[in-house]
mmCIF file of C-alpha atoms in Angstrom:
data_model
loop_
_atom_site.group_PDB
_atom_site.id
_atom_site.type_symbol
_atom_site.label_atom_id
_atom_site.label_comp_id
_atom_site.label_asym_id
_atom_site.label_seq_id
_atom_site.Cartn_x
_atom_site.Cartn_y
_atom_site.Cartn_z
ATOM 1 C CA MET U 191 3.093 103.216 27.913
ATOM 2 C CA ALA U 192 1.335 102.695 24.589
ATOM 3 C CA CYS U 193 1.543 105.502 22.057
ATOM 4 C CA THR U 194 -1.623 107.528 21.616
ATOM 5 C CA THR U 195 -2.839 110.327 19.385
ATOM 6 C CA GLU U 196 -5.765 111.131 21.665
ATOM 7 C CA LYS U 197 -5.748 114.745 22.797
ATOM 8 C CA LEU U 198 -6.305 115.993 26.318
ATOM 9 C CA ARG U 199 -9.740 117.270 27.242
ATOM 10 C CA LEU U 200 -9.578 120.523 29.213
ATOM 11 C CA ILE U 201 -12.355 121.686 31.560
ATOM 12 C CA PHE U 202 -12.063 125.371 32.510
ATOM 13 C CA GLY U 203 -13.948 126.055 35.735
ATOM 14 C CA ASP U 204 -14.330 129.208 37.812
ATOM 15 C CA VAL U 205 -11.626 128.199 40.306
ATOM 16 C CA THR U 206 -10.294 124.937 38.861
ATOM 17 C CA LEU U 207 -8.772 123.545 35.688
ATOM 18 C CA GLY U 208 -9.503 119.927 34.852
ATOM 19 C CA VAL U 209 -7.632 117.752 32.370
ATOM 20 C CA ALA U 210 -8.931 114.344 31.362
ATOM 21 C CA GLY U 211 -8.291 111.458 29.023
ATOM 22 C CA GLU U 212 -8.764 107.715 28.860
ATOM 23 C CA GLY U 213 -8.263 106.323 32.353
ATOM 24 C CA PHE U 214 -7.288 109.571 34.106
ATOM 25 C CA HIS U 215 -8.685 112.890 35.336
ATOM 26 C CA TYR U 216 -6.656 115.596 37.112
ATOM 27 C CA ILE U 217 -7.952 118.775 38.751
ATOM 28 C CA PHE U 218 -5.765 121.797 39.506
ATOM 29 C CA SER U 219 -7.163 124.294 41.992
ATOM 30 C CA TYR U 220 -6.561 128.041 41.821
ATOM 31 C CA GLN U 221 -8.166 128.316 45.259
ATOM 32 C CA THR U 222 -6.036 125.817 47.194
ATOM 33 C CA GLY U 223 -3.024 126.358 44.955
ATOM 34 C CA GLY U 224 -2.023 123.050 43.424
ATOM 35 C CA LEU U 225 -3.041 119.626 42.184
ATOM 36 C CA GLU U 226 -6.069 118.689 44.287
ATOM 37 C CA SER U 227 -7.394 115.609 42.477
ATOM 38 C CA LEU U 228 -5.506 112.792 40.797
ATOM 39 C CA VAL U 229 -7.805 110.075 39.465
ATOM 40 C CA CYS U 230 -6.159 107.121 37.740
ATOM 41 C CA GLY U 231 -7.876 103.870 36.887
ATOM 42 C CA GLY U 232 -11.086 105.032 38.522
ATOM 43 C CA ARG U 233 -9.495 105.692 41.929
ATOM 44 C CA GLU U 234 -8.750 109.007 43.647
ATOM 45 C CA TRP U 235 -5.118 109.325 44.765
ATOM 46 C CA LEU U 236 -5.193 112.661 46.591
ATOM 47 C CA TYR U 237 -6.799 113.535 49.913
ATOM 48 C CA ARG U 238 -5.180 116.969 50.188
ATOM 49 C CA THR U 239 -3.711 119.337 47.615
ATOM 50 C CA ALA U 240 -0.106 118.437 46.788
ATOM 51 C CA LYS U 241 2.234 121.052 48.290
ATOM 52 C CA PRO U 242 5.972 121.686 48.674
ATOM 53 C CA THR U 243 7.518 120.221 51.821
ATOM 54 C CA PHE U 244 10.477 121.629 53.762
ATOM 55 C CA TRP U 245 10.465 119.703 57.045
ATOM 56 C CA ARG U 246 11.235 116.175 58.136
ATOM 57 C CA ALA U 247 10.534 115.058 61.683
ATOM 58 C CA LEU U 248 13.441 115.589 64.067
ATOM 59 C CA THR U 249 15.745 112.694 64.855
ATOM 60 C CA ASP U 250 17.468 112.168 68.212
ATOM 61 C CA ASN U 251 20.633 113.532 66.627
ATOM 62 C CA ASP U 252 18.782 116.636 65.413
ATOM 63 C CA ARG U 253 17.577 117.276 68.950
ATOM 64 C CA GLY U 254 21.045 116.737 70.357
ATOM 65 C CA SER U 255 22.569 119.282 67.997
ATOM 66 C CA LYS U 256 19.596 121.667 68.551
ATOM 67 C CA PHE U 257 18.898 121.763 64.840
ATOM 68 C CA HIS U 258 15.251 122.617 65.568
ATOM 69 C CA LEU U 259 16.287 125.833 67.336
ATOM 70 C CA LYS U 260 18.352 126.881 64.338
ATOM 71 C CA SER U 261 16.002 125.876 61.520
ATOM 72 C CA GLY U 262 12.585 125.707 63.199
ATOM 73 C CA MET U 263 11.086 128.305 60.864
ATOM 74 C CA TRP U 264 11.056 125.632 58.134
ATOM 75 C CA MET U 265 8.466 123.688 60.129
ATOM 76 C CA ALA U 266 6.115 126.684 59.909
ATOM 77 C CA ALA U 267 6.881 126.970 56.192
ATOM 78 C CA ASP U 268 5.951 123.300 55.794
ATOM 79 C CA ALA U 269 2.642 123.683 57.651
ATOM 80 C CA PHE U 270 1.510 126.961 56.073
ATOM 81 C CA ILE U 271 2.450 128.156 52.609
ATOM 82 C CA GLY U 272 0.804 130.672 50.318
ATOM 83 C CA CYS U 273 0.385 130.356 46.572
ATOM 84 C CA LYS U 274 1.318 133.713 45.073
ATOM 85 C CA ASP U 275 0.999 133.119 41.338
ATOM 86 C CA ILE U 276 -0.455 130.632 38.850
ATOM 87 C CA ALA U 277 0.417 130.482 35.149
ATOM 88 C CA VAL U 278 -1.324 128.243 32.583
ATOM 89 C CA SER U 279 -0.067 127.402 29.095
ATOM 90 C CA VAL U 280 -1.906 125.271 26.546
ATOM 91 C CA ASP U 281 0.100 123.925 23.601
ATOM 92 C CA GLY U 282 2.705 126.596 24.293
ATOM 93 C CA LYS U 283 0.200 129.482 24.370
ATOM 94 C CA ARG U 284 0.182 131.404 27.639
ATOM 95 C CA LEU U 285 -3.244 131.936 29.204
ATOM 96 C CA GLY U 286 -2.148 133.454 32.505
ATOM 97 C CA LYS U 287 -4.635 132.543 35.233
ATOM 98 C CA PRO U 288 -7.955 131.806 33.452
ATOM 99 C CA ILE U 289 -10.365 132.254 36.356
ATOM 100 C CA ALA U 290 -13.920 133.594 36.015
ATOM 101 C CA PRO U 291 -14.978 135.562 34.048
ATOM 102 C CA LYS U 292 -12.028 134.763 31.692
ATOM 103 C CA SER U 293 -12.912 131.064 31.883
ATOM 104 C CA ASN U 294 -16.338 131.779 30.327
ATOM 105 C CA ARG U 295 -14.827 132.109 26.863
ATOM 106 C CA PHE U 296 -13.902 128.426 26.808
ATOM 107 C CA GLY U 297 -16.350 125.798 25.629
ATOM 108 C CA CYS U 298 -17.149 122.336 26.989
ATOM 109 C CA ASP U 299 -14.999 120.491 24.453
ATOM 110 C CA GLU U 300 -11.584 122.145 24.633
ATOM 111 C CA ARG U 301 -8.772 119.896 23.372
ATOM 112 C CA ALA U 302 -5.001 120.129 23.558
ATOM 113 C CA GLU U 303 -1.866 118.060 23.135
ATOM 114 C CA ARG U 304 -0.058 119.488 26.148
ATOM 115 C CA LEU U 305 -0.923 121.443 29.280
ATOM 116 C CA ARG U 306 1.465 123.279 31.582
ATOM 117 C CA ILE U 307 0.447 124.851 34.859
ATOM 118 C CA ALA U 308 2.932 126.399 37.288
ATOM 119 C CA PHE U 309 2.250 127.316 40.933
ATOM 120 C CA THR U 310 4.560 129.790 42.658
ATOM 121 C CA TYR U 311 4.643 129.597 46.457
ATOM 122 C CA GLU U 312 6.128 131.904 49.070
ATOM 123 C CA THR U 313 7.338 130.606 52.430
ATOM 124 C CA LEU U 314 6.681 132.067 55.889
ATOM 125 C CA THR U 315 10.404 132.251 56.584
ATOM 126 C CA VAL U 316 12.224 135.524 57.293
ATOM 127 C CA PRO U 317 13.254 136.457 54.697
ATOM 128 C CA ALA U 318 10.670 134.734 52.490
ATOM 129 C CA ALA U 319 11.756 132.304 49.785
ATOM 130 C CA GLN U 320 9.937 131.004 46.735
ATOM 131 C CA ALA U 321 9.236 127.529 45.388
ATOM 132 C CA VAL U 322 7.711 126.782 41.989
ATOM 133 C CA VAL U 323 5.931 123.513 41.155
ATOM 134 C CA THR U 324 5.257 122.992 37.440
ATOM 135 C CA TYR U 325 3.006 120.277 36.016
ATOM 136 C CA ASP U 326 3.390 119.259 32.365
ATOM 137 C CA VAL U 327 0.568 116.951 31.276
ATOM 138 C CA GLU U 328 0.980 115.011 28.040
ATOM 139 C CA ALA U 329 -1.635 113.265 25.909
ATOM 140 C CA GLY U 330 -2.053 109.826 27.452
ATOM 141 C CA GLY U 331 -1.919 111.188 30.995
ATOM 142 C CA ARG U 332 1.802 111.121 31.774
ATOM 143 C CA MET U 333 2.547 114.132 33.979
ATOM 144 C CA VAL U 334 6.032 115.502 34.580
ATOM 145 C CA VAL U 335 6.310 117.446 37.841
ATOM 146 C CA THR U 336 9.219 119.856 38.287
ATOM 147 C CA CYS U 337 9.884 121.321 41.734
ATOM 148 C CA ALA U 338 12.230 124.293 42.044
ATOM 149 C CA TYR U 339 13.344 126.005 45.239
ATOM 150 C CA LYS U 340 14.701 129.535 44.820
ATOM 151 C CA GLY U 341 17.457 130.191 47.332
ATOM 152 C CA LYS U 342 17.537 133.203 49.613
ATOM 153 C CA LYS U 343 20.371 134.682 51.645
ATOM 154 C CA ARG U 344 20.306 134.642 55.474
ATOM 155 C CA LEU U 345 18.040 131.573 55.722
ATOM 156 C CA PRO U 346 19.018 128.643 57.986
ATOM 157 C CA GLN U 347 19.772 125.162 56.684
ATOM 158 C CA LEU U 348 16.924 123.217 55.103
ATOM 159 C CA PRO U 349 15.843 119.812 56.461
ATOM 160 C CA VAL U 350 14.448 118.668 53.057
ATOM 161 C CA PHE U 351 12.922 120.004 49.871
ATOM 162 C CA GLY U 352 10.265 118.084 47.998
ATOM 163 C CA LEU U 353 6.578 117.616 47.248
ATOM 164 C CA ARG U 354 4.077 116.003 49.645
ATOM 165 C CA MET U 355 1.136 113.954 48.350
ATOM 166 C CA ILE U 356 -1.397 112.724 50.933
ATOM 167 C CA MET U 357 -3.565 109.827 49.735
ATOM 168 C CA PRO U 358 -7.106 109.084 51.007
ATOM 169 C CA THR U 359 -6.454 105.647 52.559
ATOM 170 C CA ALA U 360 -3.548 103.627 53.891
ATOM 171 C CA ALA U 361 -1.652 101.780 51.177
ATOM 172 C CA ARG U 362 -1.300 98.024 51.118
ATOM 173 C CA GLY U 363 2.371 98.557 50.397
ATOM 174 C CA TYR U 364 4.781 99.807 47.785
ATOM 175 C CA ARG U 365 7.457 98.568 45.406
ATOM 176 C CA TYR U 366 10.466 100.550 44.328
ATOM 177 C CA GLU U 367 13.749 100.404 42.474
ATOM 178 C CA GLY U 368 16.620 101.977 44.321
ATOM 179 C CA LEU U 369 18.782 101.331 47.356
ATOM 180 C CA SER U 370 17.894 98.629 49.868
ATOM 181 C CA GLY U 371 16.506 99.467 53.284
ATOM 182 C CA GLU U 372 16.297 102.878 54.912
ATOM 183 C CA THR U 373 18.904 105.255 53.527
ATOM 184 C CA TYR U 374 19.908 108.900 54.023
ATOM 185 C CA PRO U 375 22.631 110.929 52.271
ATOM 186 C CA ASP U 376 25.150 109.933 54.959
ATOM 187 C CA ARG U 377 23.751 106.411 55.371
ATOM 188 C CA MET U 378 24.026 104.786 51.922
ATOM 189 C CA ALA U 379 27.321 102.894 52.049
ATOM 190 C CA GLY U 380 25.841 99.530 53.060
ATOM 191 C CA ALA U 381 22.893 99.585 50.649
ATOM 192 C CA VAL U 382 22.613 97.659 47.381
ATOM 193 C CA HIS U 383 20.656 98.628 44.272
ATOM 194 C CA GLY U 384 17.649 96.520 43.318
ATOM 195 C CA VAL U 385 13.876 96.191 43.221
ATOM 196 C CA PHE U 386 12.255 95.846 46.647
ATOM 197 C CA ASP U 387 8.732 95.194 47.969
ATOM 198 C CA VAL U 388 7.576 96.792 51.218
ATOM 199 C CA GLU U 389 4.441 95.482 52.912
ATOM 200 C CA GLY U 390 2.226 98.100 54.535
ATOM 201 C CA LEU U 391 3.577 101.469 55.657
ATOM 202 C CA PRO U 392 6.140 100.558 58.317
ATOM 203 C CA VAL U 393 7.182 103.141 60.897
ATOM 204 C CA THR U 394 10.387 102.408 62.786
ATOM 205 C CA PRO U 395 9.352 101.876 66.477
ATOM 206 C CA TYR U 396 11.715 104.368 68.070
ATOM 207 C CA LEU U 397 10.898 105.187 71.692
ATOM 208 C CA VAL U 398 10.300 108.767 70.542
ATOM 209 C CA PRO U 399 8.728 108.892 67.034
ATOM 210 C CA GLN U 400 11.042 110.549 64.534
ATOM 211 C CA ASP U 401 11.861 110.679 60.866
ATOM 212 C CA CYS U 402 12.213 107.264 59.226
ATOM 213 C CA GLY U 403 11.568 105.354 56.016
ATOM 214 C CA MET U 404 13.743 107.447 53.692
ATOM 215 C CA HIS U 405 14.855 105.871 50.401
ATOM 216 C CA MET U 406 17.625 107.618 48.475
ATOM 217 C CA GLU U 407 18.667 107.260 44.814
ATOM 218 C CA SER U 408 15.317 105.819 43.656
ATOM 219 C CA ASP U 409 14.421 105.218 40.010
ATOM 220 C CA TRP U 410 10.718 104.615 40.605
ATOM 221 C CA VAL U 411 8.161 103.810 43.280
ATOM 222 C CA GLU U 412 4.764 102.166 42.804
ATOM 223 C CA VAL U 413 2.188 102.528 45.581
ATOM 224 C CA THR U 414 -0.614 99.938 45.859
ATOM 225 C CA ARG U 415 -3.987 100.651 47.458
ATOM 226 C CA ASP U 416 -7.079 98.439 47.625
ATOM 227 C CA THR U 417 -9.420 100.761 49.556
ATOM 228 C CA SER U 418 -10.977 104.165 48.948
ATOM 229 C CA LEU U 419 -13.253 106.673 50.677
ATOM 230 C CA SER U 420 -16.006 106.293 48.067
ATOM 231 C CA ASN U 421 -19.139 104.510 49.299
ATOM 232 C CA ALA U 422 -19.743 103.419 45.710
ATOM 233 C CA ASP U 423 -16.365 101.686 45.571
ATOM 234 C CA ARG U 424 -17.274 98.444 47.329
ATOM 235 C CA ALA U 425 -14.798 96.229 45.496
ATOM 236 C CA HIS U 426 -11.416 95.968 47.209
ATOM 237 C CA TYR U 427 -9.426 95.808 44.000
ATOM 238 C CA ALA U 428 -5.755 96.688 43.891
ATOM 239 C CA SER U 429 -4.781 99.860 42.038
ATOM 240 C CA HIS U 430 -1.336 101.309 41.522
ATOM 241 C CA LEU U 431 0.238 104.731 41.167
ATOM 242 C CA ARG U 432 3.729 104.834 39.705
ATOM 243 C CA ILE U 433 6.218 107.674 40.136
ATOM 244 C CA ALA U 434 9.373 107.496 38.000
ATOM 245 C CA LYS U 435 12.548 109.523 37.624
ATOM 246 C CA VAL U 436 12.880 111.892 34.668
ATOM 247 C CA ASP U 437 16.566 112.742 34.411
ATOM 248 C CA LYS U 438 18.045 111.693 37.739
ATOM 249 C CA PRO U 439 17.002 109.564 40.746
ATOM 250 C CA PHE U 440 14.942 111.050 43.567
ATOM 251 C CA ALA U 441 14.458 110.282 47.255
ATOM 252 C CA PHE U 442 11.119 109.369 48.789
ATOM 253 C CA SER U 443 9.349 108.273 51.934
ATOM 254 C CA CYS U 444 5.987 106.508 52.110
ATOM 255 C CA LEU U 445 4.487 106.588 55.606
ATOM 256 C CA PRO U 446 1.068 106.739 57.282
ATOM 257 C CA TYR U 447 1.934 110.082 58.935
ATOM 258 C CA THR U 448 3.047 113.561 58.000
ATOM 259 C CA ALA U 449 6.240 114.977 59.482
ATOM 260 C CA LEU U 450 4.163 117.159 61.814
ATOM 261 C CA GLU U 451 2.160 114.164 63.089
ATOM 262 C CA LEU U 452 5.417 112.373 63.893
ATOM 263 C CA GLU U 453 6.760 115.546 65.480
ATOM 264 C CA ASN U 454 3.716 115.931 67.706
ATOM 265 C CA ALA U 455 4.050 112.496 69.316
ATOM 266 C CA THR U 456 6.506 111.995 72.172
ATOM 267 C CA HIS U 457 5.732 108.253 72.441
ATOM 268 C CA GLN U 458 4.562 105.641 69.946
ATOM 269 C CA GLU U 459 1.098 105.325 71.538
ATOM 270 C CA GLU U 460 0.476 109.024 70.871
ATOM 271 C CA LEU U 461 0.553 108.521 67.114
ATOM 272 C CA PRO U 462 -2.931 108.638 65.527
ATOM 273 C CA PRO U 463 -4.466 105.574 63.821
ATOM 274 C CA ALA U 464 -2.945 104.990 60.396
ATOM 275 C CA ARG U 465 -5.604 106.259 57.982
ATOM 276 C CA ARG U 466 -3.710 107.889 55.100
ATOM 277 C CA THR U 467 -0.669 107.405 52.913
ATOM 278 C CA VAL U 468 1.850 110.245 52.921
ATOM 279 C CA LEU U 469 4.129 109.996 49.891
ATOM 280 C CA CYS U 470 6.880 112.606 49.821
ATOM 281 C CA LEU U 471 9.182 112.957 46.823
ATOM 282 C CA TYR U 472 12.458 114.750 47.564
ATOM 283 C CA GLY U 473 15.123 116.535 45.583
ATOM 284 C CA ALA U 474 17.253 117.242 48.660
ATOM 285 C CA VAL U 475 17.518 115.536 52.069
ATOM 286 C CA ARG U 476 19.656 116.520 55.044
ATOM 287 C CA GLY U 477 21.851 113.843 56.609
ATOM 288 C CA VAL U 478 21.002 112.349 59.980
ATOM 289 C CA GLY U 479 24.426 112.463 61.629
ATOM 290 C CA GLY U 480 24.881 109.919 64.376
ATOM 291 C CA ILE U 481 28.456 110.747 65.332
ATOM 292 C CA ASP U 482 26.965 111.119 68.791
ATOM 293 C CA SER U 483 23.640 112.272 70.224
ATOM 294 C CA TRP U 484 25.005 114.991 72.480
ATOM 295 C CA GLY U 485 25.531 117.947 70.180
ATOM 296 C CA THR U 486 27.676 117.097 67.139
ATOM 297 C CA ASP U 487 26.152 118.485 63.953
ATOM 298 C CA VAL U 488 25.693 116.558 60.721
ATOM 299 C CA GLU U 489 28.847 116.737 58.624
ATOM 300 C CA SER U 490 28.852 119.781 56.342
ATOM 301 C CA ALA U 491 28.781 117.683 53.158
ATOM 302 C CA TYR U 492 25.274 116.556 54.149
ATOM 303 C CA HIS U 493 23.813 119.988 54.928
ATOM 304 C CA ILE U 494 21.283 121.675 52.616
ATOM 305 C CA ASP U 495 22.170 125.305 51.988
ATOM 306 C CA ALA U 496 18.934 127.312 51.887
ATOM 307 C CA GLN U 497 20.733 130.080 49.998
ATOM 308 C CA GLY U 498 21.222 127.858 46.955
ATOM 309 C CA GLU U 499 18.752 126.587 44.375
ATOM 310 C CA ILE U 500 17.302 123.068 44.166
ATOM 311 C CA THR U 501 15.494 121.612 41.161
ATOM 312 C CA PHE U 502 14.286 118.081 40.549
ATOM 313 C CA SER U 503 11.647 116.323 38.458
ATOM 314 C CA PHE U 504 9.629 113.140 38.469
ATOM 315 C CA ALA U 505 6.857 111.681 36.313
ATOM 316 C CA VAL U 506 3.430 110.464 37.387
ATOM 317 C CA GLU U 507 2.560 107.524 35.137
ATOM 318 C CA PRO U 508 -1.100 106.420 35.245
#
């Protein structure tokens, strides 16, 4: 990315905080609790507010080992999560949560070199656990996202931990650097590292829809879309959103369905039409097992202990 001395423009609203610069505009919502708009290159990349994700659709092996009966509360945590706290810092100065009427003291031309906004979430699990998603926006538009899960005793094993971003239309495809093919923590031995192009948003045609499309140890992924929901956007031009590692590789999946949509279908024809792009970035993924499909659990090395802490970061590069 070219160096720039241009500062960020901040827009303090009653229930939102906007940050803009050349070629990008992000909106963080105090009401929905997260990043709700991500405009890069004139195209909107979010259809729903980005939120932490804790559930991946069950596999046949998960059903055989009755993992859903042991860890099913994480599906509820994935579907419904409350934002309990929001903290804003501008150039290192803490502003707390600058909602109205506090936001009235800011003018229409606020500038800064760096913005940080952190959202603290609480899960519906018993006992409740916390997850914190922090966005650090730099001049030029690069945004580092740090996701931290705070462990809690007496909670069952986690399926995944990450951040879910739902895009307005189905992607034309994606390119990534990482391991070849579909990989999981216990299914990486046959993969090779490289740069790979994936056309469309393929869903493995299992008889019963289940989790698929996972890519472990990824350095970056670039999603390409040529459609939008804007009636004014009549040109079908290709635009790209690039997610890159910060300090260590991440896992991701890029599908036309959420985990709950996959979970709700018992046959392929029950899946809804592919309208969106669901990009999930993960810091932890449970293995899929496969020793047999009649009750053997995933090997312990590939479990995710919900009592521990998980932290990972990635960068959004407009």
